[in-house]
Coordinates of C-alpha atoms and ligand atoms in Angstrom, one line a residue:
M1 CA -6.2 8.4 -25.8
R2 CA -3.8 8.6 -23.6
R3 CA -1.8 5.4 -21.3
D4 CA -1.7 7.1 -17.7
G5 CA -2.8 11.0 -15.8
L6 CA -5.9 10.0 -17.4
K7 CA -8.3 13.2 -16.4
V8 CA -11.4 10.8 -16.0
A9 CA -15.5 12.4 -15.6
V10 CA -18.0 10.3 -14.8
A11 CA -21.8 11.4 -15.4
G12 CA -24.2 10.0 -13.1
A13 CA -21.2 10.0 -10.0
T14 CA -23.6 10.0 -6.6
G15 CA -25.6 6.9 -8.7
A16 CA -25.8 3.3 -8.0
V17 CA -23.7 2.2 -11.5
G18 CA -21.8 6.1 -10.6
N19 CA -20.6 4.8 -6.7
A20 CA -19.1 1.7 -8.1
M21 CA -18.0 3.1 -11.2
L22 CA -15.7 4.6 -8.1
S23 CA -14.9 2.2 -6.6
I24 CA -14.4 -0.2 -9.2
L25 CA -11.8 2.6 -11.1
E26 CA -9.7 2.3 -7.9
E27 CA -9.9 -1.6 -6.7
R28 CA -8.4 -1.9 -10.2
N29 CA -6.1 0.7 -10.3
F30 CA -7.1 2.2 -13.5
P31 CA -5.0 5.3 -14.6
V32 CA -6.3 8.3 -13.3
G33 CA -5.1 11.0 -12.7
Q34 CA -7.6 13.6 -11.7
L35 CA -11.5 12.3 -10.9
V36 CA -14.0 14.7 -12.2
P37 CA -17.4 13.5 -10.6
L38 CA -20.9 14.6 -12.5
A39 CA -24.7 15.2 -11.1
S40 CA -27.4 16.6 -11.1
E41 CA -28.0 19.7 -9.4
R42 CA -28.8 18.2 -6.3
S43 CA -25.8 16.8 -5.6
E44 CA -23.8 20.1 -6.4
G45 CA -21.1 20.5 -4.0
R46 CA -21.2 16.8 -2.1
K47 CA -18.0 15.4 -1.3
L48 CA -17.5 11.7 -2.5
V49 CA -14.2 9.8 -2.0
F50 CA -11.5 8.4 -4.6
K51 CA -8.2 6.8 -3.0
G52 CA -8.7 8.4 0.0
Q53 CA -9.1 11.7 -1.6
E54 CA -12.1 14.2 -1.3
V55 CA -14.0 14.7 -5.0
T56 CA -15.9 17.1 -5.3
V57 CA -19.4 16.8 -7.3
R58 CA -19.8 19.3 -10.0
K59 CA -23.2 19.7 -12.0
L60 CA -23.4 18.3 -15.1
S61 CA -23.1 21.3 -17.8
E62 CA -21.9 22.0 -22.0
D63 CA -18.3 22.8 -19.9
S64 CA -18.3 19.8 -17.8
F65 CA -15.1 18.0 -20.5
Q66 CA -12.6 20.3 -21.2
G67 CA -9.6 18.9 -20.8
I68 CA -11.0 14.9 -20.3
D69 CA -9.2 12.6 -21.6
L70 CA -12.2 9.4 -21.1
A71 CA -16.2 10.0 -19.9
L72 CA -18.0 6.9 -18.3
F73 CA -21.6 8.3 -18.1
S74 CA -24.4 6.5 -16.0
A75 CA -27.3 9.3 -15.8
G76 CA -30.4 7.9 -18.0
A77 CA -30.3 8.0 -21.6
S78 CA -31.8 11.3 -21.7
R79 CA -28.7 13.1 -20.1
S80 CA -26.5 10.8 -22.7
E81 CA -28.2 12.2 -25.3
V82 CA -27.5 15.6 -24.8
F83 CA -24.0 15.8 -22.7
A84 CA -22.5 12.3 -24.3
P85 CA -21.8 14.4 -28.2
V86 CA -20.8 17.0 -25.7
A87 CA -18.2 15.7 -24.4
V88 CA -16.7 14.0 -27.5
S89 CA -16.5 17.9 -29.1
A90 CA -14.5 18.5 -26.6
G91 CA -12.4 15.4 -27.0
A92 CA -12.8 12.8 -24.7
V93 CA -13.7 9.6 -25.5
V94 CA -16.9 8.6 -24.0
V95 CA -18.6 4.6 -22.6
D96 CA -22.2 5.4 -22.7
N97 CA -24.0 3.3 -20.2
S98 CA -27.4 4.5 -21.0
S99 CA -29.4 3.2 -24.3
A100 CA -29.4 6.0 -25.7
F101 CA -26.8 5.3 -28.8
R102 CA -26.8 1.5 -28.2
M103 CA -28.5 0.7 -31.6
K104 CA -26.5 3.3 -33.6
P105 CA -24.8 0.8 -36.5
E106 CA -22.1 3.6 -36.1
V107 CA -21.6 2.8 -32.3
P108 CA -19.6 -0.6 -31.0
L109 CA -21.8 -2.2 -28.1
V110 CA -19.0 -4.1 -26.3
V111 CA -18.4 -7.0 -23.8
P112 CA -15.1 -7.5 -23.9
E113 CA -15.0 -11.7 -23.2
V114 CA -17.3 -11.5 -26.3
N115 CA -16.7 -9.2 -29.1
P116 CA -13.5 -6.9 -28.4
Q117 CA -12.4 -6.4 -31.6
A118 CA -15.6 -4.2 -32.0
I119 CA -13.9 -1.1 -29.7
K120 CA -11.3 0.1 -32.8
R121 CA -14.3 1.4 -35.2
H122 CA -15.5 3.8 -32.2
Q123 CA -15.6 7.1 -33.3
G124 CA -15.6 8.6 -29.6
L125 CA -18.5 7.0 -28.5
I126 CA -18.6 3.1 -26.9
A127 CA -22.5 2.1 -25.6
N128 CA -21.9 -0.4 -22.4
P129 CA -24.6 -3.1 -22.9
N130 CA -28.2 -3.2 -20.9
C131 CA -27.1 -5.5 -17.9
S132 CA -29.2 -8.5 -18.8
T133 CA -27.7 -8.9 -21.9
I134 CA -24.2 -8.5 -20.9
Q135 CA -24.6 -11.4 -17.9
M136 CA -26.2 -13.6 -21.2
V137 CA -24.0 -12.6 -23.8
V138 CA -21.2 -13.3 -21.4
A139 CA -22.4 -17.0 -21.3
L140 CA -23.6 -17.6 -25.6
K141 CA -20.2 -16.6 -26.8
P142 CA -18.6 -19.8 -26.2
L143 CA -21.0 -22.4 -26.5
H144 CA -22.3 -20.2 -29.9
D145 CA -18.5 -20.6 -30.8
A146 CA -18.4 -24.5 -30.0
A147 CA -22.3 -25.7 -31.3
R148 CA -23.5 -22.6 -33.1
I149 CA -27.1 -21.6 -30.9
K150 CA -30.5 -20.8 -33.5
R151 CA -32.1 -19.8 -30.4
V152 CA -32.5 -18.7 -27.0
V153 CA -35.3 -18.1 -24.9
V154 CA -34.7 -16.0 -21.8
S155 CA -36.4 -15.2 -18.0
T156 CA -35.2 -13.2 -15.7
Y157 CA -35.1 -12.2 -12.0
Q158 CA -33.7 -8.7 -11.5
S159 CA -33.3 -7.2 -8.9
V160 CA -33.9 -3.5 -7.6
S161 CA -30.9 -1.9 -7.5
G162 CA -31.1 -1.4 -11.6
A163 CA -33.4 1.5 -11.4
G164 CA -31.6 3.4 -8.7
L165 CA -30.7 4.1 -5.7
R166 CA -34.2 5.7 -5.3
A167 CA -35.9 2.1 -6.2
I168 CA -33.4 0.3 -3.6
E169 CA -34.5 2.8 -1.0
E170 CA -38.5 2.0 -2.6
L171 CA -37.8 -2.1 -1.7
R172 CA -36.5 -1.3 1.7
L173 CA -39.2 1.0 2.9
Q174 CA -41.9 -0.8 2.0
T175 CA -40.5 -4.2 3.1
H176 CA -40.3 -2.4 6.3
A177 CA -43.6 -0.5 6.6
L178 CA -45.1 -4.4 4.7
L179 CA -43.6 -6.3 8.3
N180 CA -44.7 -3.4 10.9
G181 CA -48.5 -4.5 10.3
Q182 CA -49.2 -1.3 7.2
T183 CA -51.1 -2.7 4.5
E184 CA -50.8 0.3 2.2
V185 CA -47.4 0.8 0.9
A186 CA -46.0 4.4 -0.6
K187 CA -44.5 3.5 -4.2
S188 CA -42.8 6.0 -6.7
V189 CA -40.7 3.9 -8.3
F190 CA -42.4 0.9 -9.7
P191 CA -45.6 1.0 -11.4
H192 CA -47.1 -1.7 -8.2
Q193 CA -45.6 -3.1 -4.7
I194 CA -42.4 -4.5 -5.3
A195 CA -41.8 -5.6 -2.3
F196 CA -43.0 -9.8 -1.6
N197 CA -44.3 -9.2 -5.4
C198 CA -43.2 -9.6 -8.9
L199 CA -43.8 -7.3 -11.6
P200 CA -43.0 -9.1 -15.4
H201 CA -42.6 -5.4 -16.3
I202 CA -39.4 -3.4 -16.5
D203 CA -38.7 -0.2 -18.6
A204 CA -41.9 1.4 -20.4
F205 CA -44.5 -1.2 -23.4
L206 CA -43.8 -1.4 -27.3
E207 CA -46.6 -1.5 -29.3
N208 CA -45.7 -5.5 -29.6
G209 CA -46.8 -6.5 -26.6
Y210 CA -42.9 -6.3 -25.1
T211 CA -41.3 -4.6 -22.7
K212 CA -37.8 -2.0 -24.0
E213 CA -36.4 -4.6 -21.0
E214 CA -36.7 -7.2 -23.2
M215 CA -36.4 -5.8 -26.6
K216 CA -33.2 -4.9 -25.7
M217 CA -32.1 -8.3 -24.3
I218 CA -33.2 -9.5 -28.2
L219 CA -31.7 -7.2 -30.3
E220 CA -28.6 -6.2 -28.1
T221 CA -27.8 -9.4 -28.3
K222 CA -27.8 -9.7 -32.1
K223 CA -26.0 -6.6 -32.4
I224 CA -22.6 -8.3 -29.4
M225 CA -22.9 -11.8 -30.7
E226 CA -22.3 -10.7 -34.7
D227 CA -24.5 -13.4 -35.7
E228 CA -28.6 -11.4 -36.7
S229 CA -29.8 -15.2 -36.8
I230 CA -29.9 -15.7 -33.4
A231 CA -33.3 -15.7 -32.5
V232 CA -34.1 -14.3 -28.4
S233 CA -36.9 -14.6 -27.0
A234 CA -37.1 -12.9 -23.6
T235 CA -39.4 -11.9 -20.2
T236 CA -38.0 -9.4 -18.5
V237 CA -39.5 -9.6 -14.6
R238 CA -38.7 -7.6 -11.8
V239 CA -37.8 -9.5 -8.5
P240 CA -37.2 -8.1 -4.6
V241 CA -33.9 -8.3 -4.8
F242 CA -31.8 -5.8 -4.1
Y243 CA -28.4 -7.2 -6.2
A244 CA -27.9 -9.3 -8.7
H245 CA -29.9 -10.2 -11.3
S246 CA -30.2 -14.4 -12.4
E247 CA -31.8 -15.6 -15.8
S248 CA -33.4 -19.5 -16.6
V249 CA -31.8 -19.1 -20.1
N250 CA -32.7 -22.1 -22.8
I251 CA -30.5 -22.3 -26.2
E252 CA -30.6 -24.9 -28.6
T253 CA -27.6 -25.2 -31.2
E254 CA -27.3 -26.2 -34.5
R255 CA -24.9 -28.9 -33.0
K256 CA -25.2 -32.1 -29.9
L257 CA -23.9 -30.2 -26.8
G258 CA -23.9 -32.8 -24.0
A259 CA -24.2 -31.1 -21.0
A260 CA -20.8 -32.3 -19.6
E261 CA -19.4 -31.0 -22.4
A262 CA -21.2 -27.4 -22.2
K263 CA -20.2 -27.4 -18.8
E264 CA -16.2 -27.4 -19.9
I265 CA -16.6 -25.1 -22.3
L266 CA -18.2 -23.2 -19.5
A267 CA -15.6 -23.1 -17.1
K268 CA -12.9 -22.5 -19.5
A269 CA -14.3 -19.7 -20.8
P270 CA -13.7 -15.9 -20.0
G271 CA -15.2 -14.2 -16.9
I272 CA -17.3 -17.2 -16.3
I273 CA -17.6 -19.7 -13.0
L274 CA -18.9 -22.5 -12.7
V275 CA -21.2 -23.0 -9.9
D276 CA -23.3 -26.6 -10.8
D277 CA -22.7 -29.7 -7.6
P278 CA -26.9 -29.2 -7.1
I279 CA -26.3 -32.8 -5.1
N280 CA -24.3 -30.4 -2.8
K281 CA -27.3 -27.6 -3.2
H282 CA -24.4 -25.9 -4.8
Y283 CA -25.8 -23.1 -7.8
P284 CA -25.3 -19.4 -8.7
L285 CA -27.4 -17.2 -5.7
A286 CA -28.1 -13.4 -5.7
I287 CA -26.8 -12.5 -2.5
H288 CA -23.5 -14.3 -3.2
C289 CA -22.7 -13.2 -6.2
A290 CA -23.6 -9.4 -5.7
G291 CA -20.3 -7.6 -4.8
K292 CA -18.0 -10.0 -7.1
D293 CA -17.1 -9.1 -10.7
P294 CA -17.4 -13.0 -12.8
V295 CA -20.6 -14.3 -14.3
F296 CA -21.8 -17.2 -11.7
I297 CA -23.8 -20.4 -13.9
G298 CA -25.3 -23.6 -13.2
R299 CA -27.9 -25.9 -13.8
V300 CA -26.5 -26.5 -16.6
R301 CA -28.4 -29.6 -18.0
E302 CA -29.9 -30.8 -21.2
D303 CA -32.9 -30.1 -22.2
P304 CA -35.4 -33.8 -23.3
S305 CA -38.3 -31.7 -25.0
I306 CA -35.9 -31.0 -28.6
E307 CA -33.2 -32.6 -30.5
N308 CA -30.5 -30.2 -29.1
G309 CA -31.3 -28.3 -26.1
L310 CA -29.6 -27.0 -23.0
N311 CA -30.6 -25.2 -19.8
L312 CA -29.0 -22.5 -17.8
W313 CA -28.8 -20.0 -14.7
I314 CA -27.2 -17.5 -15.0
V315 CA -26.2 -15.2 -12.7
A316 CA -24.3 -11.7 -11.9
D317 CA -24.2 -8.5 -10.1
N318 CA -26.0 -5.6 -12.2
L319 CA -24.4 -2.8 -11.4
R320 CA -20.5 -4.3 -11.4
K321 CA -20.4 -7.4 -14.9
G322 CA -23.6 -5.6 -15.5
A323 CA -22.6 -1.9 -15.5
A324 CA -19.9 0.0 -14.5
L325 CA -17.3 -3.0 -14.6
N326 CA -18.2 -3.4 -17.4
A327 CA -17.8 0.2 -18.3
I328 CA -14.1 0.1 -16.9
Q329 CA -13.4 -3.2 -18.9
I330 CA -14.3 -0.8 -22.0
A331 CA -12.3 1.4 -21.1
E332 CA -9.0 -0.6 -20.0
L333 CA -9.1 -2.3 -23.6
L334 CA -8.8 1.8 -24.9
I335 CA -5.7 2.5 -23.1
R336 CA -4.6 -1.1 -23.9
Ligands
25A1 O1 -33.0 9.0 -17.1 P1 -33.0 7.4 -17.1 O2 -33.1 7.1 -18.5 O3 -35.1 7.2 -16.3 O4 -32.7 6.7 -16.3 C1 -32.0 7.5 -14.9 C2 -32.8 6.3 -13.6 O5 -31.4 4.9 -14.1 C3 -31.2 4.8 -13.4 C4 -30.8 6.1 -12.4 O6 -30.0 5.5 -11.4 C5 -32.0 6.7 -12.5 O7 -32.8 5.8 -11.3 N1 -30.2 4.2 -14.3 C6 -29.6 5.3 -15.3 N2 -28.5 4.0 -16.2 C7 -28.3 3.2 -15.5 C8 -27.7 1.8 -15.8 N3 -27.2 1.6 -16.5 C9 -29.2 3.4 -14.6 N4 -29.6 2.2 -13.5 C10 -28.7 0.6 -13.6 N5 -28.1 0.5 -14.9 P2 -29.5 6.3 -9.9 O8 -30.7 7.1 -9.4 O9 -28.8 5.5 -9.0 O10 -28.1 7.3 -11.0 C11 -28.6 8.6 -11.1 C12 -27.6 9.2 -11.2 O11 -27.7 10.5 -12.7 C13 -27.5 11.8 -12.0 N6 -28.4 12.6 -12.4 C14 -29.7 12.5 -12.9 N7 -30.6 13.6 -13.1 C15 -29.1 14.2 -13.5 C16 -28.1 13.5 -13.1 N8 -27.3 14.3 -13.6 C17 -27.4 15.0 -14.2 N9 -28.2 15.5 -14.7 C18 -28.5 16.0 -14.5 N10 -30.7 15.9 -14.9 C19 -27.9 11.2 -10.5 O12 -27.4 12.4 -9.8 C20 -27.2 10.2 -10.0 O13 -25.9 10.3 -10.4 P3 -28.1 13.2 -9.0 O14 -27.7 14.3 -7.9 O15 -29.7 13.4 -9.8 O16 -28.7 11.9 -7.6 C21 -28.9 12.2 -6.4 C22 -29.6 11.5 -5.5 O17 -30.7 12.0 -5.9 C23 -31.9 10.8 -5.6 N11 -32.4 11.1 -7.2 C24 -32.7 10.6 -8.7 N12 -33.2 11.1 -9.3 C25 -34.9 11.6 -8.3 C26 -33.5 12.0 -7.1 N13 -34.3 12.7 -5.9 C27 -35.2 13.2 -6.1 N14 -35.9 12.8 -7.7 C28 -35.3 12.4 -8.6 N15 -36.0 12.8 -9.5 C29 -30.8 10.4 -6.3 O18 -31.7 8.7 -5.5 C30 -29.6 10.3 -5.5 O19 -29.4 9.4 -4.3
L14_2 O1 -30.5 -0.1 -20.8 O2 -34.9 -0.5 -14.8 O3 -29.5 -0.7 -18.9 O4 -33.5 -2.7 -13.9 C1 -30.3 -0.6 -16.7 C2 -31.2 -0.6 -15.4 C3 -32.7 -0.3 -17.8 C4 -33.5 -0.5 -17.3 C5 -30.2 0.1 -18.4 C6 -33.8 -1.6 -14.7 C7 -30.9 0.5 -17.6 C8 -33.2 -1.4 -15.8

């Protein structure tokens, strides 16, 4: 791929992730020569601003990718299934945010802090992992290198922005309605009221009783860490938070890792900020991590219920490190 003056398409440019992609391309001075924002016909003709210039949203179609060097996809799995292969055939390299291709053996699934080497074997398409998985593996990788992780038990507290712009609006409207004395709320994105509630249900349920979101955490973790032996047990929960996902993570290691040693390792690891001073009430909070790039870790402590166990609290902005930022970091590896 060229290294300068790239023609970059963003499929889903009007969505929550697409919008973050435009900001991050600009912030990081990614070498964009021309930006081509793509979305559904609902947004055709809409103007967006990129680097101070107006750009017009075009309808995502078979002819969207002529001359495109890099295509960033975040318009849902069904759109990626149809249009990502079209973009690759047209000669673009695709970084796909959806779940469509992540588990395909020939497709690299990349978190730059964890498995940058996997990118080398790409055949035109690189998959960006699930948001909850990305922030967890950034934390797991340095601990795995130090002490080999045998098992992970994770519960997530996921913000509504992961489900898109309409989901953000649904939480806002429901909260407003309930605070104004209404007892019934309108719902369309989430299966139940999300305001003042927690939903143990993200993405669709599978026959095994788990949700797709939970299975993504299990399967994608093994693939990114390149270690099928890591056992993962996940419960994913939607909470009434707008931005940033939080996770309670319990790990069991082969070798004993004390809390102090674990903190030292995490503090030095790439992409991580340790915020762990509970006496002064310092630990990562979604409201502080929203809009930021790193993965924030705190509440690091030994688990006395097993021989070699640790508990961690991990928070990151799901639209940035969980989606748009990670995708652009992948693109940066491509042009390096
Ligand atoms: O299809 P899926 O797999 O179920 O996933 C799609 C949903 O998941 C979000 C996405 O959020 C959407 O809600 N999403 C997808 N991948 C994600 C990821 N990795 C992710 N969220 C987090 N991490 P979104 O609404 O913020 O962004 C959607 C973007 O995709 C464009 N798009 C949708 N359908 C398209 C399409 N582009 C091309 N062809 C299609 N057929 C979408 O553009 C947006 O950029 P848009 O023009 O449809 O959206 C403009 C406005 O319309 C609202 N809207 C979205 N869907 C509907 C809708 N309004 C009415 N009815 C709808 N069904 C959006 O809120 C936006 O303001
Ligand atoms: O697989 O609804 O990347 O919060 C990320 C957002 C799945 C849905 C993925 C959500 C999507 C998820």
